[in-house]
Coordinates of C-alpha atoms in Angstrom, one line a residue:
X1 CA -114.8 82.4 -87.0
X2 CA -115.3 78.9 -85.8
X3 CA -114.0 78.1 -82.2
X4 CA -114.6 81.6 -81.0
X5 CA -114.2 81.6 -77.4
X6 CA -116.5 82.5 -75.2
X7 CA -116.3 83.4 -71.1
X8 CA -115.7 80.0 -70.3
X9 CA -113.1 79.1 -73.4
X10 CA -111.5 82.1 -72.1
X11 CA -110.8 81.1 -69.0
X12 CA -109.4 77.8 -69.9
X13 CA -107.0 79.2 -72.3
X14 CA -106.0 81.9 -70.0
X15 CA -105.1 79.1 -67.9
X16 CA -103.3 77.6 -70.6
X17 CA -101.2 80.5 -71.3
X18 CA -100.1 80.9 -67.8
X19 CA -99.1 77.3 -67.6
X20 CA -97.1 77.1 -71.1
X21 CA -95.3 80.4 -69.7
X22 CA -94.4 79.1 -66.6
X23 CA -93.6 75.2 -67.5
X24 CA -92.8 75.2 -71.1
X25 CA -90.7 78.7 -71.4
X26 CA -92.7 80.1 -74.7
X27 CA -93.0 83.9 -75.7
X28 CA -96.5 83.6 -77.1
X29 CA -100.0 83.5 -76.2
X30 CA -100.3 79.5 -77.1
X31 CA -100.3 76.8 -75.0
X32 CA -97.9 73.5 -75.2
X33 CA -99.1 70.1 -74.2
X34 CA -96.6 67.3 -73.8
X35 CA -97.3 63.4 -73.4
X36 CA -94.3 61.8 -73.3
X37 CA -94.0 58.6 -76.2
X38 CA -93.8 54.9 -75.0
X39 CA -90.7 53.7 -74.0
X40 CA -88.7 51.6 -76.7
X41 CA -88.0 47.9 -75.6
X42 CA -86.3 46.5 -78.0
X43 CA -84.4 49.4 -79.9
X44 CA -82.6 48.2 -83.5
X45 CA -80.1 50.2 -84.9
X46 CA -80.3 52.3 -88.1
X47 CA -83.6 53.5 -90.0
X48 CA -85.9 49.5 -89.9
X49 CA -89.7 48.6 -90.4
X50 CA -91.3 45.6 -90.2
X51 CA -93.7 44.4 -92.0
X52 CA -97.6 45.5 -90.3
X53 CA -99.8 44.4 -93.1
X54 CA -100.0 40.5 -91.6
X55 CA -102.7 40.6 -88.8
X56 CA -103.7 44.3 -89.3
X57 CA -107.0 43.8 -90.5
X58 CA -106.4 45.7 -93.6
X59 CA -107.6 43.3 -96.4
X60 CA -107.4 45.8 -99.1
X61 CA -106.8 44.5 -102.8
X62 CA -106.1 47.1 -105.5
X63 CA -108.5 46.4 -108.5
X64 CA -107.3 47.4 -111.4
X65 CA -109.5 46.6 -113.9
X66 CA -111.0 49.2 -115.7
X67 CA -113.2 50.4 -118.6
X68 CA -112.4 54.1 -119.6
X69 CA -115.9 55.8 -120.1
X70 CA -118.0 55.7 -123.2
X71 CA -117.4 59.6 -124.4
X72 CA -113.3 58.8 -123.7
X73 CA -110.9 58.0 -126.3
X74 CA -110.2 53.8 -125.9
X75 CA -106.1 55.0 -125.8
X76 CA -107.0 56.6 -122.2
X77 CA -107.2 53.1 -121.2
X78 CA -103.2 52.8 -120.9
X79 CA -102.9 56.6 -118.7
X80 CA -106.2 55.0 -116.3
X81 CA -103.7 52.3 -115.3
X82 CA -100.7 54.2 -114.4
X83 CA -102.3 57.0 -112.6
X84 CA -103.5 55.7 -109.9
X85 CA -102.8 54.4 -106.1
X86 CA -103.7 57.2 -104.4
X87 CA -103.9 56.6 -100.1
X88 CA -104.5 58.8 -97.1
X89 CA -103.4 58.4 -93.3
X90 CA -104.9 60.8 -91.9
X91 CA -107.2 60.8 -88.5
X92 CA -110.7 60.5 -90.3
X93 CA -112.9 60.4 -87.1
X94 CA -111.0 62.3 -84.4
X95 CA -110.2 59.7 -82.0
X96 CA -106.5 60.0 -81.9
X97 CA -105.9 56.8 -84.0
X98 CA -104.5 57.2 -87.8
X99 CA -106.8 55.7 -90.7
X100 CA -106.3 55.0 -93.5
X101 CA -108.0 55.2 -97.2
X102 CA -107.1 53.7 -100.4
X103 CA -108.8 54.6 -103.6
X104 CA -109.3 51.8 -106.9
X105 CA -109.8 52.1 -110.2
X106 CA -112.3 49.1 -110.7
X107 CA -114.9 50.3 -107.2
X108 CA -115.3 52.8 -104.7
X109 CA -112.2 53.7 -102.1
X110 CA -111.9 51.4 -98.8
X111 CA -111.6 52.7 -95.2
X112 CA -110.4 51.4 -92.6
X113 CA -110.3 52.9 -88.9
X114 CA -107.5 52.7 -87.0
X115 CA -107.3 51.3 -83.2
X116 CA -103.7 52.9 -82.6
X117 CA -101.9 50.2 -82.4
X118 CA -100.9 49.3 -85.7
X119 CA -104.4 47.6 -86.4
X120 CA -107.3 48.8 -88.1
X121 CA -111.5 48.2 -88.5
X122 CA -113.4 47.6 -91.7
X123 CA -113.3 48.2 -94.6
X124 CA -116.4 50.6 -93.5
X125 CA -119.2 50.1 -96.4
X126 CA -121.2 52.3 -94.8
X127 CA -118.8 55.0 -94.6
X128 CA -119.7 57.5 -97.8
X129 CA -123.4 58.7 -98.1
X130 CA -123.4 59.1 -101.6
X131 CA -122.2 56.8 -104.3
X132 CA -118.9 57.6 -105.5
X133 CA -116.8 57.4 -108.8
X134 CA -114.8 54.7 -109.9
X135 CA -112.0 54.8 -112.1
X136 CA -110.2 56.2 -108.7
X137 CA -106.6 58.1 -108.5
X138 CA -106.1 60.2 -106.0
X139 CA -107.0 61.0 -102.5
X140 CA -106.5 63.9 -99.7
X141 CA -107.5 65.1 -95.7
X142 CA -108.0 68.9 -95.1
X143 CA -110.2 70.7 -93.1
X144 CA -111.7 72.6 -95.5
X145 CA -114.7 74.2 -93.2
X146 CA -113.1 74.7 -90.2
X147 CA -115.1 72.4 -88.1
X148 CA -111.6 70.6 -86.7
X149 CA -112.6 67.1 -89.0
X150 CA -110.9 66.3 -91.7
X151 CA -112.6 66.1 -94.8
X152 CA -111.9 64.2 -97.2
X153 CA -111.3 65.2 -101.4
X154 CA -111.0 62.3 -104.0
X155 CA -110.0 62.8 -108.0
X156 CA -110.9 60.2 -110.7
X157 CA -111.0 60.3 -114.4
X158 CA -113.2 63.5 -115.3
X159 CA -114.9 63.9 -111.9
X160 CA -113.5 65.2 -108.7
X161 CA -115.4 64.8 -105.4
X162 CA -115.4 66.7 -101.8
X163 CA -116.6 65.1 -99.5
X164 CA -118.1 66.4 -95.9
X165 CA -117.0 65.1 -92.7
X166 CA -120.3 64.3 -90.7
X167 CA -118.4 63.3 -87.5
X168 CA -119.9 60.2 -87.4
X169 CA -117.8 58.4 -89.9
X170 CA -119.9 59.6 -92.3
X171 CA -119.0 61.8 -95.3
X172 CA -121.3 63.3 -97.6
X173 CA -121.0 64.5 -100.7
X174 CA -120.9 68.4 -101.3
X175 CA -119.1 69.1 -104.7
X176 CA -121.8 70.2 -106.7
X177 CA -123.5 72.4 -103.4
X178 CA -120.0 74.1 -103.1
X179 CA -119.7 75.3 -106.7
X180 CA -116.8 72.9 -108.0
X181 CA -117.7 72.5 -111.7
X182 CA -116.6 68.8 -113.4
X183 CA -113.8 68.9 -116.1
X184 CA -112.5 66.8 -118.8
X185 CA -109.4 64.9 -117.8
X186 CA -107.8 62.9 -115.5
X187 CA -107.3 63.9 -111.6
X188 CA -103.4 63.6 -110.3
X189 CA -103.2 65.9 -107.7
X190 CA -105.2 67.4 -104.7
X191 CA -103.2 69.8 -102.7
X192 CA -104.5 72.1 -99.8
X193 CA -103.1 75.4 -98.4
X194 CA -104.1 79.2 -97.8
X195 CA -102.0 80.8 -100.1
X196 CA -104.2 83.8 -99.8
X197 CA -103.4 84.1 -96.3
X198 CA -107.2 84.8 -95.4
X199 CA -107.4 82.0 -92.7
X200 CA -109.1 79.1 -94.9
X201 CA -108.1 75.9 -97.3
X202 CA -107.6 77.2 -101.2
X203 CA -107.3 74.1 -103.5
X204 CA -105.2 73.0 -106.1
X205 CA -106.5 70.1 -108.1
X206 CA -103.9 68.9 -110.9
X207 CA -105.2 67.3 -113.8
X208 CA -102.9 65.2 -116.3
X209 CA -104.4 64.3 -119.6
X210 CA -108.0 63.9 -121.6
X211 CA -106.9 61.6 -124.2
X212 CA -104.1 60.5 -126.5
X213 CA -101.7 57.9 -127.7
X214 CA -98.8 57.2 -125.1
X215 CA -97.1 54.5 -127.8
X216 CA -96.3 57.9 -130.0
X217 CA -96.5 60.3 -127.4
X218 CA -99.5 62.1 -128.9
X219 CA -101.7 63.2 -126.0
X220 CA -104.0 66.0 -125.2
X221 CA -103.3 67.5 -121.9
X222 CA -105.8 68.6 -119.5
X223 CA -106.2 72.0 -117.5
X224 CA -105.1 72.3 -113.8
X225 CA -107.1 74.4 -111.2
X226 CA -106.7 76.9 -108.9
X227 CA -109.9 76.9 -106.1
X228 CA -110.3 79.5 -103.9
X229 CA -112.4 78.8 -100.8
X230 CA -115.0 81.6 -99.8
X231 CA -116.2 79.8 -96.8
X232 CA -119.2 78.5 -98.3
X233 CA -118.5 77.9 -101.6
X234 CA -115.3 77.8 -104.0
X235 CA -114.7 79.0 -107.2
X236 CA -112.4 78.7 -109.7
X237 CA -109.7 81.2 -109.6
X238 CA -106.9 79.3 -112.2
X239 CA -106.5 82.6 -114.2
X240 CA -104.3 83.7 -111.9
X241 CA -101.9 80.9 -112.6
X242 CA -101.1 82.3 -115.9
X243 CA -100.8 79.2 -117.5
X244 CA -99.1 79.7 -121.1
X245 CA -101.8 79.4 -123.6
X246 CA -104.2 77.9 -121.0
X247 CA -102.2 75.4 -120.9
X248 CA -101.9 73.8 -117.5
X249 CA -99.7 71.1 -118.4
X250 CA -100.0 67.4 -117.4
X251 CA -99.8 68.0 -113.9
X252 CA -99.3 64.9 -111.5
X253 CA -98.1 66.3 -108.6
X254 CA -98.6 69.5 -106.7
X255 CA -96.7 70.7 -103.7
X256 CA -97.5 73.9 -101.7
X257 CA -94.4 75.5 -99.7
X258 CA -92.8 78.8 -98.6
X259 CA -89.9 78.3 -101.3
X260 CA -88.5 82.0 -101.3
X261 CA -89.5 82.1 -97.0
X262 CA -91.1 85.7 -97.5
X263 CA -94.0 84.0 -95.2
X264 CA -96.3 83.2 -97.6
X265 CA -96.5 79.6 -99.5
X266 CA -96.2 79.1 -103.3
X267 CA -96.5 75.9 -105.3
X268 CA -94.7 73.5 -106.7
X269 CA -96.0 71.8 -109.9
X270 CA -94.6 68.6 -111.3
X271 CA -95.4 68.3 -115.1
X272 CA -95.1 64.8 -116.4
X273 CA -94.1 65.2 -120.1
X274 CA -92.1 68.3 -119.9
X275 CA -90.0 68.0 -123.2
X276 CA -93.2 67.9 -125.3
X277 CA -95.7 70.4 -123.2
X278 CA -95.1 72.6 -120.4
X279 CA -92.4 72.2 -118.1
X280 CA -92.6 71.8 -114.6
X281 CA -93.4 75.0 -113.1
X282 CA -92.4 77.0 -109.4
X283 CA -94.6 79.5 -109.4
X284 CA -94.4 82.4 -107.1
X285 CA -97.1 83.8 -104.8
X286 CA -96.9 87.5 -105.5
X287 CA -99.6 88.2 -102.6
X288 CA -101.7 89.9 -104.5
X289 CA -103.8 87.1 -106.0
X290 CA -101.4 86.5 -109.2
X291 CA -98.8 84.0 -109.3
X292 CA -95.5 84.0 -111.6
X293 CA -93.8 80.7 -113.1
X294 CA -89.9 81.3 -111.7
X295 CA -88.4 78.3 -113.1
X296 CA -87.1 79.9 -116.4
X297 CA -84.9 81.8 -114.0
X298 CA -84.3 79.5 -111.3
X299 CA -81.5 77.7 -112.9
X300 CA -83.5 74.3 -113.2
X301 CA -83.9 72.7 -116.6
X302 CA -86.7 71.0 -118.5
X303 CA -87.5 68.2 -116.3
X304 CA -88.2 64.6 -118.2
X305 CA -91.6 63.4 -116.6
X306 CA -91.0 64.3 -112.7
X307 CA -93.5 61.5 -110.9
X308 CA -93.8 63.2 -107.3
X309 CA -91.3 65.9 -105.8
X310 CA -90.3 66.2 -102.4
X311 CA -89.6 70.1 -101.0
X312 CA -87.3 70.2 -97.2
X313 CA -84.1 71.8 -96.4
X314 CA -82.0 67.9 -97.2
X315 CA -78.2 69.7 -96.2
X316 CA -79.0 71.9 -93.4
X317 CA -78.2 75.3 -94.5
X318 CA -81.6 76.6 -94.1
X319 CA -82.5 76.9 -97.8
X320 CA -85.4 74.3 -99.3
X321 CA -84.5 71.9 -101.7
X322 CA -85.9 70.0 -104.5
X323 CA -85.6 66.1 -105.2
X324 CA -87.9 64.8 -108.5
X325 CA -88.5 61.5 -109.2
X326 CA -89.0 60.2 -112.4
X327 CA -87.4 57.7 -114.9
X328 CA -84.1 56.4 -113.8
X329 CA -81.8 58.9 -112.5
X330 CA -83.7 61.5 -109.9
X331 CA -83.3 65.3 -110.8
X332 CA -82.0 67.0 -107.7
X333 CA -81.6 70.4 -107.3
X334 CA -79.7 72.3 -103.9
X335 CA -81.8 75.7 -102.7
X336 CA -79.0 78.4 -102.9
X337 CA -81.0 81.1 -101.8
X338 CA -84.1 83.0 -103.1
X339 CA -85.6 81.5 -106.3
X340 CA -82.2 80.3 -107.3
X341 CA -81.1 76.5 -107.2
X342 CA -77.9 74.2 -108.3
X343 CA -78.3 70.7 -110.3
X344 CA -76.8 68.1 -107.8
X345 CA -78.3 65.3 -109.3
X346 CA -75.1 63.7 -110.0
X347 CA -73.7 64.0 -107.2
X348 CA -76.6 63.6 -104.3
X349 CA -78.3 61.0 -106.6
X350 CA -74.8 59.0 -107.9
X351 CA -76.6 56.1 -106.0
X352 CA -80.2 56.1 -107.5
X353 CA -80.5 53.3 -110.0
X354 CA -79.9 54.7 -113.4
X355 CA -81.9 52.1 -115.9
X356 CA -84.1 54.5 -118.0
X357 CA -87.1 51.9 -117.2
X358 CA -87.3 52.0 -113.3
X359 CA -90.0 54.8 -112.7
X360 CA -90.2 56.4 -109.2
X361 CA -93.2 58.1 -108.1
X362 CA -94.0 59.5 -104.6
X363 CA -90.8 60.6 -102.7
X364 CA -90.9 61.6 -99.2
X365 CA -89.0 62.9 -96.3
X366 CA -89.1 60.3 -93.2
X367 CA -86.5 60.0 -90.2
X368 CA -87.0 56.7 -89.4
X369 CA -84.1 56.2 -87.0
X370 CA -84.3 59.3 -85.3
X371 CA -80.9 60.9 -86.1
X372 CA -82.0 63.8 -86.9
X373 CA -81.5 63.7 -90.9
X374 CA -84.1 63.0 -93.3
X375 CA -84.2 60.2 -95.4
X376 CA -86.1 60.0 -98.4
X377 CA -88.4 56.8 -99.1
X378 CA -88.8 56.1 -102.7
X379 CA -91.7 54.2 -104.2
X380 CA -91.1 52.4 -107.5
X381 CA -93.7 51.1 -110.0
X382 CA -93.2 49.7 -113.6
X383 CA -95.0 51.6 -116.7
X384 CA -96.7 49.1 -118.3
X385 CA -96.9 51.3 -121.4
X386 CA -93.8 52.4 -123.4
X387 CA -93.2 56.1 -123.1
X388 CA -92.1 58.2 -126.1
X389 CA -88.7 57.2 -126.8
X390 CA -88.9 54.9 -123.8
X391 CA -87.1 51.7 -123.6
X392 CA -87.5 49.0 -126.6
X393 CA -90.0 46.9 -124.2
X394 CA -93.4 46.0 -126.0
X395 CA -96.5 47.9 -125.0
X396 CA -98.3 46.5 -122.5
X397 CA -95.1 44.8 -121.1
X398 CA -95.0 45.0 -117.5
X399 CA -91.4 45.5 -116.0
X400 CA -90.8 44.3 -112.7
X401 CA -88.2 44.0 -109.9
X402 CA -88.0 47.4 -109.1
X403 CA -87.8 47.2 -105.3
X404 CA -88.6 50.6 -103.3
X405 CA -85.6 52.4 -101.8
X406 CA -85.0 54.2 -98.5
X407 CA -82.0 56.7 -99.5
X408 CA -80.0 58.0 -96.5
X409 CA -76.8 59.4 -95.2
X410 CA -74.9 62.6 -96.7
X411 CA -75.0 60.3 -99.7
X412 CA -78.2 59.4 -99.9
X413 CA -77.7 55.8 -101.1
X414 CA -79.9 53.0 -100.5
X415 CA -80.2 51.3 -97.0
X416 CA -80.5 47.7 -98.1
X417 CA -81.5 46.6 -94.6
X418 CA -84.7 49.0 -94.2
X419 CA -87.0 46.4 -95.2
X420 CA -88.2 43.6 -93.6
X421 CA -88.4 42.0 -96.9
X422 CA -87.5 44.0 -100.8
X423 CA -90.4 46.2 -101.4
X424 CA -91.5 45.2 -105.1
X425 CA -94.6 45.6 -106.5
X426 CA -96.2 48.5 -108.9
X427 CA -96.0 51.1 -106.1
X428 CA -97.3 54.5 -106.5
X429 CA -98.9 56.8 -103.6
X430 CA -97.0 57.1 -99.9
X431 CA -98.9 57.9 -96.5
X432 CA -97.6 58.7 -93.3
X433 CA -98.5 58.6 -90.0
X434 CA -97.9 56.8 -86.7
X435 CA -100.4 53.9 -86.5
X436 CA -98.7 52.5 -83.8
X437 CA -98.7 55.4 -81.8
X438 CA -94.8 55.0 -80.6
X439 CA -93.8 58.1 -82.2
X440 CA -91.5 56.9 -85.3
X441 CA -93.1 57.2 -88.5
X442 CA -95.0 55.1 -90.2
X443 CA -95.6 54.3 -94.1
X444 CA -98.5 52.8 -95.9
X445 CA -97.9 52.5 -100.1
X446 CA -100.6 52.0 -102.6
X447 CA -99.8 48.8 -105.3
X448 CA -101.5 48.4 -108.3
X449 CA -103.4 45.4 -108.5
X450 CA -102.3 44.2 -105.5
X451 CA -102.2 44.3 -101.4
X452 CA -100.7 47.8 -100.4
X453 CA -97.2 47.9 -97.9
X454 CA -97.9 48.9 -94.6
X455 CA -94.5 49.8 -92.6
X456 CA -94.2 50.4 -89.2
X457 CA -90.8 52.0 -88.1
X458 CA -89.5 50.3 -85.8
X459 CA -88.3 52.3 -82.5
X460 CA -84.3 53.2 -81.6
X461 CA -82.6 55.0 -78.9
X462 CA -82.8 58.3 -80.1
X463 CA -84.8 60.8 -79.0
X464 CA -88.2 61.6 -81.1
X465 CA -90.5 64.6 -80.9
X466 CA -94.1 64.8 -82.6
X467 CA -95.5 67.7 -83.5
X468 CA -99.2 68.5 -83.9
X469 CA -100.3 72.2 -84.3
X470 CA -104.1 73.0 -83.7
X471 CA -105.2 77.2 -84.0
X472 CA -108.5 77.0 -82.9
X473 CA -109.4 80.4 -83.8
X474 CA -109.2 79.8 -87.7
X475 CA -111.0 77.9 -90.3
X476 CA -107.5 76.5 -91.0
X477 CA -107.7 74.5 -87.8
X478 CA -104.5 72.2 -88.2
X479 CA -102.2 75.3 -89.1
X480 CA -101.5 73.9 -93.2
X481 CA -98.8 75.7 -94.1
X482 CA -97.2 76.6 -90.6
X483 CA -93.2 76.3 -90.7
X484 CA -92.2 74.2 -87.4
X485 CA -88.5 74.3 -86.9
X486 CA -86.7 72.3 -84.1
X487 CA -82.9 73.4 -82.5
X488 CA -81.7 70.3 -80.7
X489 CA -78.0 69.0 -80.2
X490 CA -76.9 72.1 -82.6
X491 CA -79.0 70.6 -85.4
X492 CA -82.0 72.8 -86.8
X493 CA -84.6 71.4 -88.7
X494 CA -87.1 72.8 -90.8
X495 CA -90.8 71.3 -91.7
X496 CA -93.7 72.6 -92.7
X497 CA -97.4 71.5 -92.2
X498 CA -99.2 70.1 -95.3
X499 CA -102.1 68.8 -96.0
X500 CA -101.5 66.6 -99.6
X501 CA -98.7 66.7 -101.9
X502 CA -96.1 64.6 -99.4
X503 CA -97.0 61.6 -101.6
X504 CA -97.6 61.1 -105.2
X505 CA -101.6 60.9 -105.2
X506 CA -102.1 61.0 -101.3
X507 CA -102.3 62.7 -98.3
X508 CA -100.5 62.3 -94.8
X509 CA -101.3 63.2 -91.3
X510 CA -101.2 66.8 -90.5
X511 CA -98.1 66.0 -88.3
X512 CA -94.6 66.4 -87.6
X513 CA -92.2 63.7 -86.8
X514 CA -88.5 65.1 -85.7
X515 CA -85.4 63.0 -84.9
X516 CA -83.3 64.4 -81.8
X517 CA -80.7 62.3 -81.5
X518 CA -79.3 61.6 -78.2
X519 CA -80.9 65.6 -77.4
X520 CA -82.4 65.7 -73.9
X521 CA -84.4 68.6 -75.1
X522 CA -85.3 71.1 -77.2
X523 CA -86.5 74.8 -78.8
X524 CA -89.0 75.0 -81.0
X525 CA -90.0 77.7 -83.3
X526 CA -93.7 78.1 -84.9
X527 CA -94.4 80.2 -87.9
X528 CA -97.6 80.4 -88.1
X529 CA -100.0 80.7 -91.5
X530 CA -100.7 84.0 -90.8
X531 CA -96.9 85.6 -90.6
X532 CA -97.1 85.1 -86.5
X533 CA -94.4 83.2 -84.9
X534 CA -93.8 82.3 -81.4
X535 CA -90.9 80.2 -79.2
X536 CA -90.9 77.5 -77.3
X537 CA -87.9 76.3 -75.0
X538 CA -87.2 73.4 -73.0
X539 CA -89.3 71.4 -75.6
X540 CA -89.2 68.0 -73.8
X541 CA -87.5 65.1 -75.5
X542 CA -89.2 61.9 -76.2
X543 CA -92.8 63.4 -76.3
X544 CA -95.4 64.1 -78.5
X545 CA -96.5 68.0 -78.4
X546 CA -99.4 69.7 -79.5
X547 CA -99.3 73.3 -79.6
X548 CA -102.9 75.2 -79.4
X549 CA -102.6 78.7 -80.7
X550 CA -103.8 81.3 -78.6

């Protein structure tokens, strides 16, 4: 395995153990390193960003014009547009400092390298070896060879691509060396995890449609994939979805997690179109290779067209939860144990503008004031093509002022006073990470046809804790698919490590950000990917952790 330690490795983590034993009170064989996070200067009250974009660096425009390939049908045109804004945040070169990636349909993707402190270098022409598609959607980080960089995987209309990290800021491209084949249809989704529990990254790779005629709602659907990584090489391993009829609906969002918390992670797929192909599906890892679809029983319906999901414990009685977006009205839906869920759209979503033509896409979990209760950002974007039995608008008609929203509270209404400015624009993916480096979340969102959003939380006098988990000893290096969970002020919270699928088309930092209140410390819980778990207490408050498996 990669990072096997030899006499002197040994020794230091020997040393390590003793210390986190001794210091940091844990009943493992890992070690716990704390630094502890800036102090705040000028706290605000309640969740607030400002605005980071001016004087950043980041000069990124979104280019959305497009010509669909000559073997495509012309109609494909209208789904090109719409799915599309894909970003990543992610640490790209392994300095410390958060970066950040956005893919276009009308070029290659732009990088830019973060400096830590909210400002960034580039874009970085020189960054990709090979030449790389256009006609870009979406975009994800993992580690996918256990070689502690992350890589990089981007999806585009028929062609997905994997690309190497060098460790020079270099990446190369390896799709075709590592056995991915190139399918029909239009990327959506790129989602890592190790559902297998064998100690490396499997793939899921959503795809949405190959053709068809959005202004009747006649379209042809294309086939999602299951890839399983042999350390090596991948290879296709979707039969053990069991997708009805081959089938493997219009996927446009994937989302691995431990939904029935039996310890190993199964996978949330959001299927856009579900009244007129296959439904959104939860489908259960079996651990033996197979995989079963448990919505039918799980007491959710047919979902509309869910844009993006987000998957946490929202309530705090230690079951996940499910919040869709999708036209108007969110569907929302309260984990009551096992595979078994309750519709609360109604009443957790009362607040969630209800106009049939506002269109969420990514939603994601964020405690941006550090109160130890997630909020949820939501990023809005107008279809610019009328869905089947869609509102009367003409197609092609752009709808606008649909501002993003930052839901919080037991009653998850908007905060009107998040922003430094309304958030409107045709918003699609979501990143996260701290680009700033003062331990409150950060948010970059990809526009179409325009500048992106980059949102810097803004610091308050709660206390924060980041989490960062590193298992050396694996070729899942950052632990995707480890369950953190954090006992502070007689508040637990529950998240899990994941590496794409946070935001609609994008991928986050493979990092932790948990609110303490007015805690002076903490205990902290790891689950491991492999079933282990170990306990940390006396978890200091106000610092950012990282926690080495030993």
């Amino acid at each position: 395995m990669p990072g096997a330690a030899g006499y002197g490795e040994g020794v230091r983590l020997s040393f390590l153990v003793f210390f986190c034993a001794v210091l940091a009170g844990c009943t493992g064989g890992s070690s716990l390193d704390s630094q502890e996070l800036p102090a705040c200067d000028d706290p605000v009250v309640g969740p607030r960003f400002s605005d980071g974009l001016p004087g950043s660096g980041v000069s990124f425009l979104h280019d959305r014009d497009i010509q669909a390939p000559p073997d495509a049908d012309p109609s494909i045109d209208d789904f090109l547009v719409e799915i599309a804004g894909g970003v990543v945040a992610a640490d790209l070169d392994a300095d410390g400092h958060a970066d950040l990636l956005f893919t276009q349909l009308g070029g290659p993707p732009e990088l830019y390298w973060g400096r830590g402190d909210g400002t960034f270098d580039g874009p970085d022409a020189d960054a990709f070896a090979d030449a790389l598609p256009e006609l870009g959607s979406a975009a994800s980080a993992a580690d996918f060879d256990g070689d502690g960089l992350l890589d990089l995987a981007l999806g585009a209309f028929g062609r997905f691509v994997l690309l190497h990290n060098r460790g020079d800021r270099r990446f190369a491209d390896v799709t075709e060396e590592l056995g991915f084949s190139q399918q029909a249809g239009l990327v959506a989704a790129l989602s890592w995890a190790d559902p297998d529990q064998d100690g490396d990254l499997d793939l899921f790779l959503g795809r949405h449609v190959i053709r068809g005629n959005p202004h009747v709602g006649q379209i042809t659907s294309a086939r999602s994939q299951f890839w399983r990584n042999e350390v090596g090489g991948f290879t296709d391993q979707t039969a053990a979805f069991a997708y009805p009829g081959g089938d493997g609906g219009v996927a446009l969002h994937g989302r691995w997690s431990d939904l029935d918390g039996d310890g190993d992670v199964d996978l949330v797929q959001s299927n856009d179109l579900g009244p007129w192909h296959v439904n959104t599906m939860l489908l259960e890892n079996r651990g033996d290779g197979s995989f079963v679809d448990r919505l039918p029983d799980s007491g959710i319906p047919v979902l509309d067209a869910p844009m993006g999901a987000a998957v946490r414990d929202l309530d705090g009685d230690g079951e996940r939860d499910l919040w869709f977006s999708s036209f108007g009205t969110h569907e929302v839906f309260r984990g009551a144990g096992g595979w078994s869920f309750v519709d609360v759209s109604l009443i957790w979503a009362s607040d969630v503008p209800e106009e049939p033509e506002w269109t969420s896409w990514s939603v994601v979990d964020i405690d941006v004031d550090g109160d130890g209760e997630p909020s949820l950002l939501v990023a809005y974007g107008p279809l610019e093509v009328q869905p089947p039995d869609g509102p009367g608008q003409q197609p092609g008609e752009a709808l606008q002022d649909q501002p993003d929203l930052l839901l919080t509270g037991s009653d998850w209404s908007p905060e009107v006073d998040a922003f430094p400015s309304p958030q409107v624009g045709s918003s699609r993916g979501v990143g996260l990470a701290d680009f700033d480096e003062n331990g409150v979340p950060d948010v970059v969102i990809g526009h179409i046809g325009g500048a992106p959003s980059l949102l810097l939380g803004r610091c308050t006098e709660a206390q924060r804790l980041v989490v960062r988990l590193v298992d050396p000893g694996s070729y899942n290096r950052f632990a995707i698919g480890a369950e953190v969970s954090v006992e502070a002020g007689g508040v637990t919270q529950v998240q899990e490590v994941v590496a794409g699928g946070r935001g609609t088309f994008s991928g986050s930092e493979p990092e932790l950000f948990f609110g303490l209140g007015d805690a002076q410390s903490a205990s902290l819980v790891v689950r491991w990917p492999d079933g282990g778990e170990e306990r940390f207490e006396d978890v200091c408050a106000g610092c950012r952790v990282v926690i080495e498996k030993g």
